[in-house]
Amino acid sequence: MAKKGAKKPAKLTRVSPLKPDLRGASRLVQSRIHAGLRSATLSNRSMLRFASSAMLVILALAFVALWLGGYLPTVRQSVTDFKQDRLMAMGFTVERIDVTGEGRLNENDVRAAVGIYEGDYFFGADLKRAQRNTESLPWVDRAVVRRLWPNRIVVQLVEIEPYALYQTNGTVYLTAHDGRIIAPLSAANESVASRLRIFTGVDAANHAVSITQILEQFPAIWDATQSLTRHASGRWDLHFAEGMVLRLPVGDEAEALQRFNSVKARLGTDYGVIDLRLGDRLTLTAKTASEA
């Protein structure tokens, strides 16, 4: 039993000379580890940035070298050829070319104008050039050339409808509504020409529509007309099947035709020329012996 008033012994703390304060040491070690990890991370990022920069510099130098040396087109072509070869090996080639609407055209001529053949690269077909070439063919008004997945090229043609026959320099041509020459008249298209009128003279093909629209108002006169001649002044002569010539004025064709239509039945066919150019009179010329 302790004596009253005696001092309590001091609390002793065991301190190992080898392990002084372990908690402080642990925090120090951990902070150093974290600092090392951060340093390593920063070092890796810096290395990546450096490598990326170096790669960009190398690529830029390579590009400049190719450009200065004039090799860029060759490189691009090589890449394109490689891609094309791979796609063609996968089956992307033209296997069929269908042509529709070539009633008056030879299909082989159309195919030659299109310029796309079986075995060609499907995506490399130049459709715009094929369309231009096809529309330059006789009889073709419009052409549509398109790809049809997975391996077909389709060519659709809209042909020109012949409107008239145009005779110049001893040759007769089929012409379109707007005066365009379609093709020379031949045995192959005579059946088309049988219902058409012949237009001759100065710029006659380009004015065929305007005079035809007037004459169609007088069916009997139009049916009897075989050919029409346009003069430099712009006026027309109508040539009838029986050899009679009807001379029209400039600008008053409808009125002159109306006057002629009212007396036509009484005139008969014994006249070589009927001149309607003067508005207040009708001049008749008898047939010559050669015309009778």
mmCIF file of N, CA and C in Angstrom, residues 180-282:
data_model
loop_
_atom_site.group_PDB
_atom_site.id
_atom_site.type_symbol
_atom_site.label_atom_id
_atom_site.label_comp_id
_atom_site.label_asym_id
_atom_site.label_seq_id
_atom_site.Cartn_x
_atom_site.Cartn_y
_atom_site.Cartn_z
ATOM 1 N N ARG A 180 -33.674 21.256 -134.885
ATOM 2 C CA ARG A 180 -32.443 20.463 -134.847
ATOM 3 C C ARG A 180 -32.481 19.359 -135.897
ATOM 4 N N ILE A 181 -31.362 19.151 -136.568
ATOM 5 C CA ILE A 181 -31.271 18.057 -137.536
ATOM 6 C C ILE A 181 -31.051 16.752 -136.785
ATOM 7 N N ILE A 182 -31.881 15.765 -137.077
ATOM 8 C CA ILE A 182 -31.760 14.467 -136.408
ATOM 9 C C ILE A 182 -30.822 13.557 -137.185
ATOM 10 N N ALA A 183 -31.168 13.328 -138.460
ATOM 11 C CA ALA A 183 -30.381 12.416 -139.294
ATOM 12 C C ALA A 183 -30.791 12.608 -140.742
ATOM 13 N N PRO A 184 -29.929 12.255 -141.676
ATOM 14 C CA PRO A 184 -30.315 12.314 -143.092
ATOM 15 C C PRO A 184 -31.442 11.317 -143.372
ATOM 16 N N LEU A 185 -32.273 11.656 -144.316
ATOM 17 C CA LEU A 185 -33.337 10.747 -144.729
ATOM 18 C C LEU A 185 -32.722 9.560 -145.464
ATOM 19 N N SER A 186 -33.152 8.370 -145.081
ATOM 20 C CA SER A 186 -32.611 7.156 -145.686
ATOM 21 C C SER A 186 -33.721 6.124 -145.804
ATOM 22 N N ALA A 187 -33.387 5.019 -146.433
ATOM 23 C CA ALA A 187 -34.376 3.950 -146.588
ATOM 24 C C ALA A 187 -34.836 3.419 -145.239
ATOM 25 N N ALA A 188 -33.951 3.495 -144.237
ATOM 26 C CA ALA A 188 -34.289 2.952 -142.917
ATOM 27 C C ALA A 188 -35.356 3.764 -142.207
ATOM 28 N N ASN A 189 -35.484 5.060 -142.546
ATOM 29 C CA ASN A 189 -36.469 5.881 -141.851
ATOM 30 C C ASN A 189 -37.494 6.520 -142.794
ATOM 31 N N GLU A 190 -37.639 5.970 -143.994
ATOM 32 C CA GLU A 190 -38.612 6.516 -144.943
ATOM 33 C C GLU A 190 -40.043 6.385 -144.423
ATOM 34 N N SER A 191 -40.307 5.325 -143.656
ATOM 35 C CA SER A 191 -41.665 5.143 -143.138
ATOM 36 C C SER A 191 -42.036 6.276 -142.181
ATOM 37 N N VAL A 192 -41.064 6.791 -141.444
ATOM 38 C CA VAL A 192 -41.313 7.913 -140.537
ATOM 39 C C VAL A 192 -41.563 9.186 -141.343
ATOM 40 N N ALA A 193 -40.849 9.332 -142.469
ATOM 41 C CA ALA A 193 -40.920 10.566 -143.256
ATOM 42 C C ALA A 193 -42.174 10.675 -144.109
ATOM 43 N N SER A 194 -42.900 9.600 -144.287
ATOM 44 C CA SER A 194 -44.032 9.612 -145.212
ATOM 45 C C SER A 194 -45.131 10.589 -144.795
ATOM 46 N N ARG A 195 -45.228 10.897 -143.529
ATOM 47 C CA ARG A 195 -46.286 11.796 -143.055
ATOM 48 C C ARG A 195 -45.782 13.221 -142.817
ATOM 49 N N LEU A 196 -44.546 13.517 -143.169
ATOM 50 C CA LEU A 196 -43.946 14.813 -142.891
ATOM 51 C C LEU A 196 -43.882 15.672 -144.145
ATOM 52 N N ARG A 197 -43.934 16.996 -143.963
ATOM 53 C CA ARG A 197 -43.782 17.934 -145.073
ATOM 54 C C ARG A 197 -42.302 18.280 -145.251
ATOM 55 N N ILE A 198 -41.981 18.693 -146.487
ATOM 56 C CA ILE A 198 -40.608 19.098 -146.801
ATOM 57 C C ILE A 198 -40.517 20.618 -146.722
ATOM 58 N N PHE A 199 -39.542 21.107 -145.991
ATOM 59 C CA PHE A 199 -39.296 22.549 -145.853
ATOM 60 C C PHE A 199 -37.945 22.871 -146.505
ATOM 61 N N THR A 200 -37.948 23.902 -147.323
ATOM 62 C CA THR A 200 -36.712 24.332 -147.975
ATOM 63 C C THR A 200 -36.573 25.840 -147.818
ATOM 64 N N GLY A 201 -35.394 26.347 -148.155
ATOM 65 C CA GLY A 201 -35.181 27.782 -148.139
ATOM 66 C C GLY A 201 -34.447 28.269 -146.911
ATOM 67 N N VAL A 202 -34.402 29.598 -146.777
ATOM 68 C CA VAL A 202 -33.589 30.264 -145.762
ATOM 69 C C VAL A 202 -34.124 29.955 -144.358
ATOM 70 N N ASP A 203 -33.332 29.257 -143.549
ATOM 71 C CA ASP A 203 -33.666 28.989 -142.144
ATOM 72 C C ASP A 203 -35.049 28.344 -141.995
ATOM 73 N N ALA A 204 -35.422 27.541 -142.978
ATOM 74 C CA ALA A 204 -36.778 26.977 -142.990
ATOM 75 C C ALA A 204 -37.028 26.032 -141.823
ATOM 76 N N ALA A 205 -36.039 25.234 -141.445
ATOM 77 C CA ALA A 205 -36.250 24.259 -140.370
ATOM 78 C C ALA A 205 -36.584 24.935 -139.049
ATOM 79 N N ASN A 206 -35.971 26.085 -138.782
ATOM 80 C CA ASN A 206 -36.203 26.773 -137.510
ATOM 81 C C ASN A 206 -37.538 27.523 -137.465
ATOM 82 N N HIS A 207 -38.186 27.692 -138.610
ATOM 83 C CA HIS A 207 -39.475 28.399 -138.651
ATOM 84 C C HIS A 207 -40.615 27.465 -139.080
ATOM 85 N N ALA A 208 -40.326 26.179 -139.125
ATOM 86 C CA ALA A 208 -41.345 25.226 -139.570
ATOM 87 C C ALA A 208 -42.540 25.202 -138.627
ATOM 88 N N VAL A 209 -42.301 25.302 -137.340
ATOM 89 C CA VAL A 209 -43.389 25.222 -136.366
ATOM 90 C C VAL A 209 -44.362 26.376 -136.524
ATOM 91 N N SER A 210 -43.860 27.582 -136.679
ATOM 92 C CA SER A 210 -44.739 28.757 -136.729
ATOM 93 C C SER A 210 -45.675 28.712 -137.932
ATOM 94 N N ILE A 211 -45.164 28.363 -139.128
ATOM 95 C CA ILE A 211 -46.033 28.316 -140.306
ATOM 96 C C ILE A 211 -46.963 27.116 -140.242
ATOM 97 N N THR A 212 -46.499 26.018 -139.666
ATOM 98 C CA THR A 212 -47.355 24.832 -139.543
ATOM 99 C C THR A 212 -48.556 25.119 -138.653
ATOM 100 N N GLN A 213 -48.337 25.822 -137.557
ATOM 101 C CA GLN A 213 -49.441 26.147 -136.654
ATOM 102 C C GLN A 213 -50.510 26.994 -137.343
ATOM 103 N N ILE A 214 -50.100 27.860 -138.257
ATOM 104 C CA ILE A 214 -51.074 28.664 -139.011
ATOM 105 C C ILE A 214 -51.822 27.783 -140.004
ATOM 106 N N LEU A 215 -51.086 26.947 -140.725
ATOM 107 C CA LEU A 215 -51.705 26.119 -141.762
ATOM 108 C C LEU A 215 -52.640 25.063 -141.185
ATOM 109 N N GLU A 216 -52.374 24.618 -139.984
ATOM 110 C CA GLU A 216 -53.251 23.606 -139.378
ATOM 111 C C GLU A 216 -54.645 24.160 -139.083
ATOM 112 N N GLN A 217 -54.806 25.475 -139.125
ATOM 113 C CA GLN A 217 -56.140 26.077 -138.963
ATOM 114 C C GLN A 217 -56.986 25.907 -140.237
ATOM 115 N N PHE A 218 -56.327 25.503 -141.336
ATOM 116 C CA PHE A 218 -57.008 25.297 -142.619
ATOM 117 C C PHE A 218 -56.679 23.877 -143.101
ATOM 118 N N PRO A 219 -57.351 22.883 -142.547
ATOM 119 C CA PRO A 219 -56.992 21.474 -142.817
ATOM 120 C C PRO A 219 -56.960 21.106 -144.294
ATOM 121 N N ALA A 220 -57.911 21.612 -145.084
ATOM 122 C CA ALA A 220 -57.939 21.254 -146.504
ATOM 123 C C ALA A 220 -56.685 21.750 -147.217
ATOM 124 N N ILE A 221 -56.259 22.964 -146.914
ATOM 125 C CA ILE A 221 -55.047 23.515 -147.533
ATOM 126 C C ILE A 221 -53.810 22.768 -147.033
ATOM 127 N N TRP A 222 -53.753 22.502 -145.735
ATOM 128 C CA TRP A 222 -52.595 21.815 -145.157
ATOM 129 C C TRP A 222 -52.454 20.399 -145.702
ATOM 130 N N ASP A 223 -53.570 19.701 -145.880
ATOM 131 C CA ASP A 223 -53.509 18.339 -146.405
ATOM 132 C C ASP A 223 -53.013 18.315 -147.845
ATOM 133 N N ALA A 224 -53.331 19.365 -148.606
ATOM 134 C CA ALA A 224 -52.910 19.412 -150.010
ATOM 135 C C ALA A 224 -51.468 19.868 -150.168
ATOM 136 N N THR A 225 -50.875 20.414 -149.134
ATOM 137 C CA THR A 225 -49.506 20.954 -149.208
ATOM 138 C C THR A 225 -48.485 19.831 -149.126
ATOM 139 N N GLN A 226 -47.586 19.795 -150.111
ATOM 140 C CA GLN A 226 -46.502 18.801 -150.104
ATOM 141 C C GLN A 226 -45.204 19.366 -149.549
ATOM 142 N N SER A 227 -44.927 20.612 -149.876
ATOM 143 C CA SER A 227 -43.675 21.220 -149.420
ATOM 144 C C SER A 227 -43.861 22.719 -149.266
ATOM 145 N N LEU A 228 -42.919 23.328 -148.531
ATOM 146 C CA LEU A 228 -42.976 24.763 -148.266
ATOM 147 C C LEU A 228 -41.587 25.350 -148.466
ATOM 148 N N THR A 229 -41.547 26.535 -149.083
ATOM 149 C CA THR A 229 -40.265 27.206 -149.317
ATOM 150 C C THR A 229 -40.280 28.556 -148.618
ATOM 151 N N ARG A 230 -39.249 28.819 -147.843
ATOM 152 C CA ARG A 230 -39.133 30.100 -147.141
ATOM 153 C C ARG A 230 -38.112 30.975 -147.854
ATOM 154 N N HIS A 231 -38.487 32.237 -148.093
ATOM 155 C CA HIS A 231 -37.607 33.182 -148.772
ATOM 156 C C HIS A 231 -36.880 34.057 -147.750
ATOM 157 N N ALA A 232 -35.880 34.771 -148.236
ATOM 158 C CA ALA A 232 -35.073 35.613 -147.351
ATOM 159 C C ALA A 232 -35.899 36.692 -146.667
ATOM 160 N N SER A 233 -36.972 37.133 -147.316
ATOM 161 C CA SER A 233 -37.835 38.152 -146.720
ATOM 162 C C SER A 233 -38.677 37.606 -145.565
ATOM 163 N N GLY A 234 -38.743 36.278 -145.421
ATOM 164 C CA GLY A 234 -39.529 35.660 -144.365
ATOM 165 C C GLY A 234 -40.866 35.124 -144.823
ATOM 166 N N ARG A 235 -41.201 35.325 -146.080
ATOM 167 C CA ARG A 235 -42.482 34.825 -146.567
ATOM 168 C C ARG A 235 -42.341 33.384 -147.075
ATOM 169 N N TRP A 236 -43.519 32.722 -147.250
ATOM 170 C CA TRP A 236 -43.547 31.313 -147.636
ATOM 171 C C TRP A 236 -44.277 31.124 -148.962
ATOM 172 N N ASP A 237 -43.841 30.099 -149.705
ATOM 173 C CA ASP A 237 -44.577 29.556 -150.845
ATOM 174 C C ASP A 237 -45.021 28.146 -150.483
ATOM 175 N N LEU A 238 -46.278 27.836 -150.747
ATOM 176 C CA LEU A 238 -46.801 26.491 -150.537
ATOM 177 C C LEU A 238 -46.862 25.776 -151.884
ATOM 178 N N HIS A 239 -46.374 24.547 -151.932
ATOM 179 C CA HIS A 239 -46.377 23.747 -153.151
ATOM 180 C C HIS A 239 -47.373 22.611 -152.973
ATOM 181 N N PHE A 240 -48.396 22.586 -153.838
ATOM 182 C CA PHE A 240 -49.453 21.588 -153.737
ATOM 183 C C PHE A 240 -49.120 20.373 -154.598
ATOM 184 N N ALA A 241 -49.839 19.291 -154.308
ATOM 185 C CA ALA A 241 -49.584 18.028 -154.997
ATOM 186 C C ALA A 241 -49.829 18.131 -156.496
ATOM 187 N N GLU A 242 -50.823 18.932 -156.918
ATOM 188 C CA GLU A 242 -51.141 19.055 -158.345
ATOM 189 C C GLU A 242 -50.221 20.023 -159.067
ATOM 190 N N GLY A 243 -49.192 20.515 -158.386
ATOM 191 C CA GLY A 243 -48.218 21.386 -159.029
ATOM 192 C C GLY A 243 -48.470 22.866 -158.846
ATOM 193 N N MET A 244 -49.528 23.241 -158.162
ATOM 194 C CA MET A 244 -49.840 24.658 -157.967
ATOM 195 C C MET A 244 -48.993 25.227 -156.818
ATOM 196 N N VAL A 245 -48.631 26.514 -156.948
ATOM 197 C CA VAL A 245 -47.858 27.227 -155.928
ATOM 198 C C VAL A 245 -48.709 28.359 -155.373
ATOM 199 N N LEU A 246 -48.765 28.428 -154.050
ATOM 200 C CA LEU A 246 -49.517 29.482 -153.374
ATOM 201 C C LEU A 246 -48.518 30.395 -152.668
ATOM 202 N N ARG A 247 -48.473 31.662 -153.089
ATOM 203 C CA ARG A 247 -47.521 32.618 -152.527
ATOM 204 C C ARG A 247 -48.200 33.429 -151.423
ATOM 205 N N LEU A 248 -47.619 33.338 -150.221
ATOM 206 C CA LEU A 248 -48.203 34.003 -149.062
ATOM 207 C C LEU A 248 -47.453 35.304 -148.761
ATOM 208 N N PRO A 249 -48.125 36.255 -148.136
ATOM 209 C CA PRO A 249 -47.454 37.503 -147.726
ATOM 210 C C PRO A 249 -46.678 37.285 -146.428
ATOM 211 N N VAL A 250 -45.955 38.319 -146.016
ATOM 212 C CA VAL A 250 -45.205 38.267 -144.754
ATOM 213 C C VAL A 250 -46.067 38.840 -143.641
ATOM 214 N N GLY A 251 -46.366 38.029 -142.614
ATOM 215 C CA GLY A 251 -47.069 38.530 -141.446
ATOM 216 C C GLY A 251 -48.573 38.417 -141.495
ATOM 217 N N ASP A 252 -49.182 38.282 -142.666
ATOM 218 C CA ASP A 252 -50.645 38.182 -142.779
ATOM 219 C C ASP A 252 -51.031 36.836 -143.379
ATOM 220 N N GLU A 253 -50.314 35.785 -143.019
ATOM 221 C CA GLU A 253 -50.549 34.475 -143.632
ATOM 222 C C GLU A 253 -51.962 33.967 -143.378
ATOM 223 N N ALA A 254 -52.441 34.079 -142.153
ATOM 224 C CA ALA A 254 -53.765 33.547 -141.814
ATOM 225 C C ALA A 254 -54.859 34.246 -142.605
ATOM 226 N N GLU A 255 -54.768 35.575 -142.742
ATOM 227 C CA GLU A 255 -55.784 36.329 -143.469
ATOM 228 C C GLU A 255 -55.756 35.953 -144.953
ATOM 229 N N ALA A 256 -54.549 35.787 -145.513
ATOM 230 C CA ALA A 256 -54.423 35.412 -146.922
ATOM 231 C C ALA A 256 -54.965 34.009 -147.159
ATOM 232 N N LEU A 257 -54.693 33.102 -146.267
ATOM 233 C CA LEU A 257 -55.206 31.735 -146.397
ATOM 234 C C LEU A 257 -56.734 31.706 -146.294
ATOM 235 N N GLN A 258 -57.273 32.556 -145.452
ATOM 236 C CA GLN A 258 -58.728 32.628 -145.332
ATOM 237 C C GLN A 258 -59.345 33.097 -146.655
ATOM 238 N N ARG A 259 -58.737 34.096 -147.317
ATOM 239 C CA ARG A 259 -59.240 34.581 -148.617
ATOM 240 C C ARG A 259 -59.166 33.467 -149.664
ATOM 241 N N PHE A 260 -58.021 32.761 -149.657
ATOM 242 C CA PHE A 260 -57.870 31.676 -150.635
ATOM 243 C C PHE A 260 -58.852 30.548 -150.364
ATOM 244 N N ASN A 261 -59.064 30.226 -149.119
ATOM 245 C CA ASN A 261 -59.953 29.128 -148.750
ATOM 246 C C ASN A 261 -61.390 29.404 -149.203
ATOM 247 N N SER A 262 -61.766 30.688 -149.194
ATOM 248 C CA SER A 262 -63.140 31.043 -149.568
ATOM 249 C C SER A 262 -63.397 30.913 -151.072
ATOM 250 N N VAL A 263 -62.342 30.966 -151.905
ATOM 251 C CA VAL A 263 -62.521 30.880 -153.363
ATOM 252 C C VAL A 263 -61.900 29.619 -153.956
ATOM 253 N N LYS A 264 -61.275 28.813 -153.136
ATOM 254 C CA LYS A 264 -60.529 27.656 -153.619
ATOM 255 C C LYS A 264 -61.392 26.721 -154.455
ATOM 256 N N ALA A 265 -62.616 26.463 -154.000
ATOM 257 C CA ALA A 265 -63.470 25.511 -154.711
ATOM 258 C C ALA A 265 -63.802 25.994 -156.115
ATOM 259 N N ARG A 266 -63.876 27.309 -156.349
ATOM 260 C CA ARG A 266 -64.234 27.845 -157.658
ATOM 261 C C ARG A 266 -63.032 27.967 -158.601
ATOM 262 N N LEU A 267 -61.844 27.938 -158.027
ATOM 263 C CA LEU A 267 -60.654 28.131 -158.864
ATOM 264 C C LEU A 267 -60.249 26.869 -159.606
ATOM 265 N N GLY A 268 -60.431 25.755 -158.995
ATOM 266 C CA GLY A 268 -59.970 24.520 -159.610
ATOM 267 C C GLY A 268 -58.464 24.368 -159.504
ATOM 268 N N THR A 269 -57.902 23.571 -160.413
ATOM 269 C CA THR A 269 -56.459 23.271 -160.351
ATOM 270 C C THR A 269 -55.753 23.636 -161.652
ATOM 271 N N ASP A 270 -56.325 24.561 -162.399
ATOM 272 C CA ASP A 270 -55.741 24.907 -163.699
ATOM 273 C C ASP A 270 -54.719 26.031 -163.625
ATOM 274 N N TYR A 271 -54.339 26.432 -162.435
ATOM 275 C CA TYR A 271 -53.409 27.562 -162.287
ATOM 276 C C TYR A 271 -52.064 27.075 -161.759
ATOM 277 N N GLY A 272 -51.032 27.688 -162.277
ATOM 278 C CA GLY A 272 -49.691 27.336 -161.827
ATOM 279 C C GLY A 272 -49.297 28.089 -160.566
ATOM 280 N N VAL A 273 -49.650 29.379 -160.476
ATOM 281 C CA VAL A 273 -49.285 30.210 -159.332
ATOM 282 C C VAL A 273 -50.496 31.031 -158.912
ATOM 283 N N ILE A 274 -50.755 31.046 -157.606
ATOM 284 C CA ILE A 274 -51.777 31.927 -157.035
ATOM 285 C C ILE A 274 -51.061 32.827 -156.046
ATOM 286 N N ASP A 275 -51.067 34.110 -156.343
ATOM 287 C CA ASP A 275 -50.301 35.085 -155.554
ATOM 288 C C ASP A 275 -51.241 35.832 -154.613
ATOM 289 N N LEU A 276 -51.000 35.681 -153.315
ATOM 290 C CA LEU A 276 -51.820 36.330 -152.280
ATOM 291 C C LEU A 276 -51.071 37.439 -151.550
ATOM 292 N N ARG A 277 -49.982 37.906 -152.124
ATOM 293 C CA ARG A 277 -49.144 38.866 -151.397
ATOM 294 C C ARG A 277 -49.788 40.249 -151.284
ATOM 295 N N LEU A 278 -50.689 40.566 -152.173
ATOM 296 C CA LEU A 278 -51.395 41.855 -152.101
ATOM 297 C C LEU A 278 -52.736 41.637 -151.411
ATOM 298 N N GLY A 279 -53.020 42.425 -150.393
ATOM 299 C CA GLY A 279 -54.191 42.201 -149.571
ATOM 300 C C GLY A 279 -55.517 42.453 -150.255
ATOM 301 N N ASP A 280 -55.534 43.272 -151.346
ATOM 302 C CA ASP A 280 -56.806 43.614 -151.977
ATOM 303 C C ASP A 280 -57.066 42.849 -153.264
ATOM 304 N N ARG A 281 -56.190 41.910 -153.596
ATOM 305 C CA ARG A 281 -56.404 41.170 -154.841
ATOM 306 C C ARG A 281 -55.751 39.795 -154.786
ATOM 307 N N LEU A 282 -56.117 38.977 -155.736
ATOM 308 C CA LEU A 282 -55.572 37.631 -155.875
ATOM 309 C C LEU A 282 -55.118 37.498 -157.317
#
